[in-house]
XYZ file of C-alpha atoms in Angstrom:
610
model
C -60.311 52.626 36.955
C -57.057 53.751 38.570
C -56.445 57.355 39.500
C -54.026 59.375 37.352
C -50.477 59.436 38.688
C -50.514 63.171 39.361
C -53.673 62.780 41.507
C -52.194 60.071 43.719
C -50.697 61.281 47.011
C -46.947 61.062 47.529
C -46.914 61.566 51.293
C -48.444 59.146 53.812
C -48.639 59.932 57.521
C -48.551 57.099 60.049
C -47.216 56.200 63.468
C -43.416 56.181 63.992
C -43.096 52.613 65.274
C -39.351 51.982 64.969
C -36.767 54.770 64.490
C -34.528 55.281 61.488
C -34.707 56.678 57.948
C -34.172 54.603 54.800
C -34.645 54.924 51.049
C -35.535 51.806 49.079
C -37.760 50.041 46.567
C -41.235 48.931 47.681
C -42.285 45.297 47.750
C -46.058 45.122 48.219
C -47.357 42.036 49.993
C -51.105 42.570 49.768
C -52.577 39.739 51.779
C -56.149 40.631 52.574
C -58.359 38.489 54.769
C -59.906 35.530 52.991
C -63.631 35.590 52.249
C -65.277 32.979 54.422
C -67.886 30.707 52.811
C -71.050 30.378 54.901
C -73.299 27.359 54.551
C -75.314 25.020 56.712
C -74.336 21.355 56.668
C -76.414 18.211 56.889
C -76.491 16.326 60.242
C -74.665 13.396 58.641
C -71.747 15.710 57.728
C -71.213 17.204 61.201
C -68.475 14.866 62.419
C -66.600 15.120 59.117
C -66.725 18.911 59.392
C -65.432 18.797 62.984
C -62.612 16.549 61.840
C -61.795 18.952 58.993
C -61.457 21.766 61.547
C -59.193 19.643 63.750
C -56.940 18.764 60.818
C -56.673 22.454 59.855
C -55.701 23.396 63.427
C -53.106 20.638 63.484
C -51.683 21.766 60.136
C -51.520 25.373 61.330
C -49.644 24.217 64.425
C -47.088 22.326 62.313
C -46.623 25.393 60.099
C -45.966 27.666 63.104
C -43.560 25.142 64.646
C -41.611 25.033 61.380
C -41.360 28.839 61.289
C -40.276 28.881 64.926
C -37.590 26.238 64.319
C -36.007 28.427 61.614
C -35.475 31.337 63.996
C -31.996 32.164 65.223
C -31.325 31.968 68.961
C -31.240 35.764 69.267
C -34.782 36.133 67.902
C -36.294 35.263 71.280
C -39.083 37.851 71.105
C -40.356 36.200 67.947
C -40.167 32.785 69.598
C -42.160 33.900 72.623
C -44.899 35.423 70.466
C -45.073 32.360 68.239
C -45.255 30.220 71.394
C -48.278 32.286 72.419
C -49.868 31.624 69.025
C -49.214 27.910 69.421
C -50.928 28.042 72.818
C -53.948 29.715 71.202
C -54.221 26.771 68.805
C -54.565 24.515 71.862
C -57.019 26.816 73.617
C -60.221 25.065 74.605
C -62.226 28.250 74.118
C -61.275 28.498 70.438
C -61.705 24.789 69.701
C -64.776 23.996 71.817
C -66.813 27.021 70.753
C -66.061 26.382 67.081
C -66.963 22.711 67.351
C -70.144 23.580 69.276
C -71.216 25.929 66.488
C -70.716 23.117 63.969
C -72.629 20.540 66.035
C -75.424 22.673 67.500
C -76.061 25.091 64.627
C -74.912 23.090 61.612
C -72.395 25.730 60.488
C -69.535 24.846 58.173
C -66.079 24.873 59.804
C -64.956 28.180 58.251
C -68.069 30.049 59.403
C -67.941 28.520 62.885
C -64.274 29.418 63.330
C -64.645 33.007 62.071
C -67.569 33.627 64.418
C -65.639 32.267 67.417
C -62.627 34.411 66.579
C -64.834 37.515 66.364
C -66.287 36.770 69.814
C -62.817 36.399 71.359
C -61.608 39.588 69.654
C -64.565 41.441 71.122
C -63.187 40.726 74.605
C -59.917 42.420 73.644
C -61.717 45.347 71.988
C -63.354 46.230 75.303
C -60.022 46.365 77.150
C -59.085 49.749 78.613
C -55.390 49.240 77.944
C -53.710 49.953 74.595
C -51.422 46.931 74.886
C -54.292 44.508 75.388
C -56.458 46.032 72.690
C -53.558 45.488 70.305
C -53.406 41.791 71.243
C -56.702 41.237 69.430
C -54.576 41.009 66.298
C -52.949 37.849 67.664
C -56.332 36.141 67.765
C -56.987 37.389 64.226
C -53.656 36.040 62.953
C -54.243 32.607 64.476
C -57.793 32.428 63.165
C -56.684 33.526 59.694
C -53.996 30.874 59.624
C -56.482 28.096 60.400
C -58.989 29.496 57.887
C -56.363 29.433 55.162
C -55.588 25.823 56.018
C -59.291 24.992 55.710
C -59.534 26.747 52.352
C -56.151 25.818 50.889
C -55.130 29.491 50.690
C -51.401 30.034 51.365
C -50.051 32.349 54.059
C -47.755 33.708 51.372
C -45.794 36.210 53.446
C -44.930 33.635 56.086
C -42.225 31.942 54.070
C -38.921 33.241 52.685
C -39.471 35.513 49.693
C -37.243 36.099 46.697
C -37.020 39.844 47.219
C -34.239 40.498 44.699
C -32.252 42.760 46.990
C -33.087 45.098 49.900
C -36.707 46.294 49.864
C -39.258 48.171 51.912
C -42.034 45.711 52.725
C -45.503 47.292 52.410
C -48.518 45.369 53.720
C -51.936 45.876 55.201
C -50.775 44.099 58.356
C -47.912 41.796 59.341
C -48.304 38.884 61.725
C -45.522 37.798 64.100
C -44.994 34.773 61.860
C -44.597 37.116 58.888
C -41.914 39.163 60.597
C -40.244 36.025 61.934
C -40.017 34.567 58.434
C -38.604 37.844 57.132
C -36.213 38.486 60.030
C -33.156 37.331 58.099
C -34.242 38.507 54.663
C -33.428 41.691 52.763
C -36.177 43.792 54.342
C -34.816 47.240 55.196
C -38.085 48.760 56.535
C -41.738 47.971 57.196
C -44.812 50.008 56.249
C -48.287 48.822 57.287
C -51.749 50.318 56.939
C -52.810 49.289 60.455
C -51.107 48.865 63.805
C -49.873 50.961 66.694
C -46.685 51.609 68.602
C -47.463 48.574 70.777
C -48.263 46.181 67.908
C -46.050 43.165 67.360
C -44.849 44.639 64.077
C -43.594 47.662 66.024
C -42.079 45.585 68.850
C -40.250 43.287 66.464
C -39.113 46.082 64.147
C -37.500 47.791 67.143
C -35.897 44.521 68.249
C -34.534 44.028 64.716
C -33.518 47.730 64.525
C -35.499 48.070 61.284
C -37.272 51.414 60.635
C -41.052 51.079 60.567
C -44.115 53.249 60.013
C -47.461 51.666 60.924
C -51.028 52.902 60.761
C -50.473 54.564 57.353
C -53.930 54.350 55.699
C -54.224 53.986 51.914
C -50.599 52.866 51.544
C -51.659 49.810 49.512
C -54.021 51.861 47.403
C -51.268 54.036 45.976
C -47.915 52.268 46.520
C -46.884 49.641 43.982
C -44.015 47.166 43.960
C -40.985 48.917 42.514
C -41.893 52.405 43.727
C -39.049 54.217 45.435
C -39.931 55.048 49.044
C -38.551 57.127 51.877
C -39.534 55.546 55.199
C -39.049 57.969 58.081
C -39.475 56.016 61.311
C -38.577 59.112 63.332
C -41.460 61.269 62.110
C -43.924 58.619 60.956
C -43.800 59.667 57.289
C -43.648 57.614 54.076
C -42.758 59.477 50.856
C -43.509 57.812 47.503
C -41.186 58.394 44.543
C -39.061 61.139 46.155
C -37.115 63.644 44.098
C -33.342 63.256 43.968
C -32.987 66.030 46.540
C -35.555 64.411 48.871
C -33.854 61.013 48.584
C -30.423 62.518 49.267
C -31.746 64.383 52.306
C -33.373 61.213 53.660
C -30.202 59.183 53.128
C -28.183 61.806 54.963
C -30.673 61.903 57.854
C -30.633 58.116 58.074
C -26.826 58.040 58.232
C -26.783 60.744 60.891
C -29.381 58.957 62.985
C -27.479 55.663 62.737
C -24.255 57.369 63.794
C -26.112 59.163 66.596
C -27.488 55.894 67.978
C -24.054 54.261 67.808
C -22.529 57.191 69.681
C -25.140 56.930 72.441
C -24.713 53.177 72.755
C -20.947 53.531 72.978
C -21.515 55.339 76.299
C -24.214 53.019 77.612
C -22.020 51.145 80.118
C -21.935 52.108 83.771
C -24.430 53.633 86.165
C -26.377 56.658 84.955
C -25.301 59.839 86.732
C -26.292 63.468 86.667
C -23.786 66.127 85.608
C -22.835 66.694 89.258
C -22.292 62.986 89.900
C -25.551 61.829 91.532
C -26.366 58.204 90.538
C -29.814 57.587 89.033
C -31.116 54.051 88.643
C -32.152 53.551 85.021
C -34.067 50.356 84.427
C -36.151 48.908 81.589
C -39.857 48.102 81.170
C -40.451 44.810 79.363
C -43.388 42.683 78.277
C -41.606 39.700 76.715
C -38.769 37.587 78.165
C -36.735 38.128 75.000
C -36.551 41.859 75.735
C -34.149 41.144 78.618
C -31.275 40.765 76.159
C -32.247 44.070 74.518
C -32.297 45.772 77.934
C -28.821 44.477 78.813
C -27.443 45.426 75.404
C -28.719 48.986 75.823
C -27.198 49.416 79.270
C -30.192 49.107 81.607
C -29.405 48.742 85.329
C -32.141 46.150 85.656
C -35.820 45.550 84.920
C -38.019 48.144 86.611
C -41.269 46.613 85.387
C -42.014 43.188 83.964
C -45.658 43.024 82.920
C -46.806 39.479 83.596
C -50.120 39.864 81.750
C -48.686 38.324 78.576
C -48.789 34.945 80.336
C -52.578 35.197 80.601
C -53.422 36.186 77.039
C -56.354 34.299 75.485
C -56.425 31.434 77.961
C -59.379 29.707 79.499
C -57.374 28.887 82.614
C -54.573 30.921 84.242
C -50.979 29.716 83.731
C -49.680 27.210 86.262
C -47.148 28.036 88.955
C -44.510 25.936 87.168
C -45.087 27.674 83.843
C -44.727 31.085 85.478
C -41.708 30.002 87.502
C -39.868 28.879 84.378
C -40.564 32.223 82.693
C -39.534 34.284 85.737
C -36.458 32.122 86.300
C -35.320 32.719 82.722
C -35.718 36.480 83.074
C -34.086 36.726 86.503
C -31.129 34.463 85.740
C -30.439 36.221 82.437
C -30.565 39.637 84.099
C -28.441 38.657 87.124
C -26.805 40.330 88.984
C -29.121 43.205 87.994
C -32.495 43.362 89.734
C -35.857 42.434 88.214
C -39.158 43.925 89.398
C -41.989 41.476 88.739
C -45.451 43.037 88.781
C -48.359 40.776 89.690
C -51.095 40.532 87.080
C -52.977 43.706 86.207
C -56.032 41.990 84.775
C -59.759 42.134 85.273
C -62.842 44.048 84.324
C -63.188 43.468 80.602
C -59.798 41.798 80.224
C -59.835 38.008 79.813
C -63.185 37.534 81.525
C -63.239 33.978 80.157
C -60.258 33.039 82.338
C -61.505 34.705 85.516
C -65.251 34.604 84.815
C -65.874 38.247 85.577
C -69.261 39.641 84.536
C -69.322 42.580 82.133
C -68.979 45.867 84.016
C -70.280 49.358 83.272
C -66.867 50.906 83.984
C -64.153 48.237 84.003
C -61.362 50.752 84.681
C -62.974 51.291 88.080
C -64.122 47.713 88.595
C -62.789 44.274 89.417
C -59.208 44.583 88.211
C -55.575 44.228 89.316
C -55.175 43.806 93.095
C -58.943 43.613 93.606
C -59.139 40.637 91.273
C -56.031 39.109 92.864
C -57.573 39.289 96.320
C -60.749 37.671 94.983
C -58.822 34.928 93.160
C -56.424 34.221 96.018
C -55.311 30.782 94.839
C -54.295 32.204 91.448
C -52.632 35.188 93.150
C -50.670 33.049 95.574
C -49.530 30.699 92.791
C -48.026 33.684 90.991
C -46.394 34.959 94.195
C -44.864 31.524 94.825
C -43.471 31.468 91.276
C -41.957 34.922 91.768
C -40.422 33.981 95.114
C -38.921 30.785 93.675
C -37.337 32.810 90.862
C -35.536 34.897 93.495
C -33.213 31.938 94.107
C -31.631 32.775 90.728
C -31.099 36.535 91.101
C -32.320 39.759 92.663
C -36.111 40.042 92.580
C -38.623 42.669 93.700
C -42.379 41.971 93.744
C -44.760 44.819 92.945
C -48.551 45.014 93.342
C -50.540 47.201 90.884
C -53.458 49.563 91.497
C -53.225 49.767 95.297
C -55.870 52.234 96.476
C -55.886 51.624 100.245
C -53.617 50.488 103.068
C -55.996 47.570 103.640
C -55.261 46.270 100.108
C -51.532 46.456 100.757
C -51.922 44.575 104.033
C -54.114 41.891 102.471
C -51.621 41.453 99.622
C -48.718 41.146 102.041
C -50.608 38.454 103.980
C -50.889 36.452 100.757
C -47.181 37.068 100.151
C -46.342 35.751 103.622
C -48.577 32.706 103.106
C -46.786 31.995 99.814
C -43.474 32.020 101.707
C -44.838 29.601 104.314
C -46.034 27.232 101.589
C -42.614 27.273 99.912
C -40.853 26.589 103.211
C -43.187 23.662 103.880
C -42.412 22.293 100.414
C -38.654 22.772 100.894
C -38.357 25.137 97.925
C -35.658 27.824 97.952
C -36.226 31.568 97.802
C -34.533 34.733 99.042
C -35.654 37.810 100.942
C -37.689 39.778 98.396
C -38.701 43.473 98.670
C -42.480 43.917 98.443
C -43.613 47.184 96.860
C -46.563 48.838 95.189
C -47.511 50.778 92.086
C -48.746 54.264 92.964
C -51.263 55.057 90.235
C -54.470 56.098 91.996
C -55.280 59.451 93.632
C -56.061 57.678 96.916
C -52.596 56.077 96.948
C -51.051 59.524 96.445
C -53.095 60.951 99.303
C -52.198 58.007 101.563
C -48.572 57.706 100.417
C -47.164 58.719 103.818
C -48.982 55.800 105.460
C -48.376 53.381 102.590
C -44.655 54.159 102.817
C -44.642 52.711 106.334
C -45.724 49.306 105.049
C -44.302 49.056 101.503
C -40.648 48.351 100.745
C -40.658 50.590 97.668
C -42.875 52.731 95.449
C -43.113 52.834 91.666
C -45.243 55.619 90.204
C -47.290 54.559 87.175
C -47.966 57.858 85.443
C -50.114 56.369 82.643
C -52.960 55.360 84.953
C -52.204 58.131 87.442
C -52.975 60.712 84.743
C -56.136 58.889 83.729
C -57.536 58.694 87.244
C -56.276 62.033 88.574
C -57.432 64.070 85.578
C -60.597 61.989 84.961
C -59.519 61.338 81.358
C -60.070 58.104 79.448
C -56.816 57.532 77.545
C -58.684 55.441 74.987
C -61.186 58.201 74.208
C -59.985 60.112 71.151
C -62.060 63.150 72.135
C -60.300 63.748 75.474
C -57.039 61.737 75.359
C -55.082 64.845 74.309
C -55.933 66.419 77.665
C -53.849 63.831 79.535
C -50.664 65.890 79.782
C -47.747 64.771 81.950
C -46.882 68.384 82.823
C -50.304 69.055 84.295
C -49.713 70.712 87.701
C -51.898 68.087 89.398
C -49.597 65.315 88.127
C -46.422 67.153 89.156
C -47.839 67.751 92.628
C -48.855 64.096 92.923
C -45.336 62.943 92.000
C -43.827 65.402 94.485
C -46.123 64.125 97.251
C -45.245 60.473 96.659
C -41.521 61.164 96.303
C -41.505 63.182 99.524
C -43.333 60.422 101.449
C -40.843 57.803 100.208
C -37.852 59.961 101.111
C -39.152 60.632 104.627
C -39.603 56.893 105.189
C -36.298 55.970 103.509
C -37.701 53.721 100.780
C -36.880 53.859 97.042
C -39.287 55.718 94.750
C -39.219 54.843 91.040
C -41.293 55.977 88.068
C -42.123 53.532 85.292
C -44.733 55.302 83.165
C -44.263 56.709 79.665
C -43.332 60.053 81.219
C -39.950 58.622 82.256
C -38.905 58.302 78.589
C -39.806 61.892 77.646
C -36.553 63.838 77.427
C -37.940 67.133 78.692
C -39.635 65.385 81.627
C -36.428 63.771 82.919
C -34.960 66.858 84.661
C -38.370 67.612 86.190
C -38.714 64.093 87.592
C -35.182 64.084 88.968
C -35.791 67.516 90.452
C -38.946 66.224 92.154
C -36.866 63.551 93.874
C -37.459 60.528 91.632
C -34.048 58.848 91.386
C -35.163 55.595 89.733
C -36.573 55.627 86.196
C -37.764 52.699 84.107
C -38.213 53.073 80.330
C -38.463 51.042 77.132
C -35.116 49.239 76.610
C -34.162 51.102 73.435
C -34.674 54.460 75.209
C -32.055 53.721 77.891
C -28.957 55.167 76.105
C -30.764 58.423 75.261
C -32.109 58.923 78.805
C -28.687 58.071 80.222
C -27.130 60.806 78.072
C -29.877 63.244 79.135
C -29.100 62.577 82.804
C -25.440 63.444 82.173
C -26.571 66.945 81.170
C -28.656 67.662 84.273
C -27.344 69.479 87.325
C -29.322 68.081 90.268
C -29.304 71.203 92.431
C -30.575 73.313 89.501
C -33.206 70.684 88.655
C -34.502 70.747 92.236
C -34.897 74.525 92.263
C -36.559 74.440 88.835
C -39.003 71.691 89.871
C -39.935 73.679 92.963
C -40.745 76.656 90.737
C -42.955 74.497 88.530
C -45.064 73.398 91.513
C -46.250 76.988 91.823
C -47.504 77.229 88.222
C -51.247 76.853 87.613
C -51.564 75.403 84.067
C -50.035 72.644 81.950
C -49.420 75.119 79.105
C -47.348 77.385 81.326
C -45.370 74.456 82.743
C -44.633 73.101 79.251
C -43.464 76.509 78.054
C -41.112 76.927 81.053
C -39.694 73.434 80.577
C -39.061 73.997 76.868
C -37.382 77.335 77.480
C -35.100 75.850 80.105
C -34.200 72.442 78.730
C -34.634 72.419 74.941
C -31.172 74.076 74.601
C -29.714 71.448 76.940
C -31.134 68.537 74.953
C -30.911 70.085 71.474
C -28.673 67.364 70.016
C -30.845 64.621 71.511
C -34.138 66.166 70.414
C -32.815 66.458 66.847
C -31.942 62.724 66.729
C -28.409 63.645 65.709
C -29.392 65.784 62.717
C -27.126 68.611 63.867
C -24.069 66.340 64.090
C -21.263 66.311 61.525
C -18.973 63.723 59.937
C -15.229 64.377 59.964
C -12.961 63.616 57.017
C -12.176 60.243 58.600
C -15.878 59.390 58.833
C -16.196 59.925 62.579
C -19.548 61.331 63.687
C -19.340 64.271 66.086
C -22.165 65.950 68.002
C -21.838 69.596 69.060
C -20.137 69.694 72.434
C -22.431 70.279 75.379
C -20.877 72.696 77.859
C -23.754 73.207 80.265
C -26.606 75.672 80.741
C -26.058 79.185 79.443
C-alpha cells in the first residue's frame, strides 16, 4: 500500500556531486540487482555450465565494446573507465575463481559468479582510501552485466532511451556504461540513491557539466516518472514537485551559476597571480587520462598529481612497463609544454592484495603500503619508473614518491630511479632529466623536512593523509572523521615547517590535498609560503580568481598570526572574519550577481580588503 501524497517527503538530501541547478521532469530508471538462482549441478553438467559462463562473459565484452564504439572522441573519461571494465572481464581472478566454484563445488554459473564478485568487492571494502572503496562498484557493475547475460535480463539503461525531451534521470545507481550511453541524450541532471563525490557517476557528471546529486536515500521510493524536480548540485538537495515560486527561484539560481562559471572560465588563461602580482603555480589533480583535456580547458598550469593507482585496479598481475608507458606518454604529450607530476603507486596493505600477495594486516594504513611496498616489489617499482622516464621524452615530467617517512626511504627510492635510468641507457631508450620529489604526508617527514630537502628535488604536501596521521584520525571512521580539520593548528604548523625547509634549500613546495581547493584556505596556504597548488580540474578557474584577490604581504602577516592560535575553532573564526568578505561572490556561487538589460552577467566589483 502506497503512502498518501501528503505524507511523502518533498525534500531529499544527498551529496553535491556535480555543480549546477536545474528544474525538470523525472525519468525513473529503477534497475535493481537481479536475484541470483542458487542450485547445485550434476557432475555431468559441469563443463556445460563453465561454457555457459564463458559465453556470458564474451557477450558482456561485446556489449561493452559496442557502447564504447558509440562514444564521441571527447568522451575519453568514459572510454578509459569502460576499458577498465573490459580488462576486468579478462581478469583471471574473476574467471578462474568462478570456474573453480563450478567445478569443485558444483555451483551453477550465476551463484559461482556472484560469490566471486562478493569476494573481490570485500578487498575494496577494506581499503583505507575513499577513492578505492568507491571502485568496488566497478566490480559490481561488471559482475551484474555478466549475470544479466546469463539470465537473459537486459541492462536496460545501457542503451539509448526514448526520453521524450530533457529529463532528470533518477536511479538507484548508474554504471559507467549507463552514463556513457546517456552522454549524448536529453539528460539534464542525475539523481542516485547511492554513490559519493568520487564515484564514476560524479566524475562523469562533472566532465559532462551535468548537475548531479548522489547518495540521496529513498529517492526511488517517493519519486515517480513525470514528477517535477529541482536538482541542486551546489547544495546536494533534490526537491520534488516544487511550487511555482520554488521552481522560479531554482531556475534563477541555475542561470546565475551558469553565468558565474562562464565568467570565471573567461579569465582562466594565463598564469595565476596574487593581487600584488606574485605568480602562483596552479595545477590539476587527475586520476584518469581523459581528465587532461578538462585540466587544459579550465586553465591549469600543468598536472600536479597523477594518481597511477587506476592502472592497478582489480588485476591479478601489475600492468606492464609498455602499458604504463603508453598511458603516461598520452598524458605527457597532451599536456605539453605544461609539466606533469607522475606519482608512483600508492598501493598496499588491504589494497589489491591479490596483485601483490600481501597478507591481511591489523592496521593497513600503517603497514605495507606505498613506498614500502615499492621497495619490497623492486622489479614492479622499477618498471613503473622506467615507463615514467620514457614518457619524459614527450614533455616535461616530474616523478613523485608517496608516503616517505625517512631519509633512508628517499635514498633507496632514488637508487631504484638511478638504476631505471641505467637500464634505459643500456636499452638505447630516450628520456630527459627528470626532477625526483616526494609527498610529505607523514609527521616524520615534516620533522625531517630540512634533511629531506637536501636530497629531494621538490616537495608536495598531501594534506589528506597528513591530517589523518598527524591528528590520529581515521578519515573513514564516521565517529571521528569530523575532527580532521584543515585549520587545526598542528596542520598549519606542519605546513609552515615544510614550506620553510623547502625555501631554505631552494626547492619548490606544492600542496595537492583537498585543502588546496578550499577557498578560505587559499590565502592561508599562500601566506605560509606554499606557491604551488594542485586541485581538481574544474576548481582551477575559481581558485585562480581567489588568488587575484589576495595580497601576498597581508596573507603572510595573517598566516603568522594564525600560527600563534591554539584551537581549530579560533583559527576558523579568524579566517572567516578576514576572508569571507573578500570571497563573498565566489562563496555564493554567483548568486549575488546581476544580469544587465543586454543579458550580460555582472558580479559586484571587488575593490580589496576594507
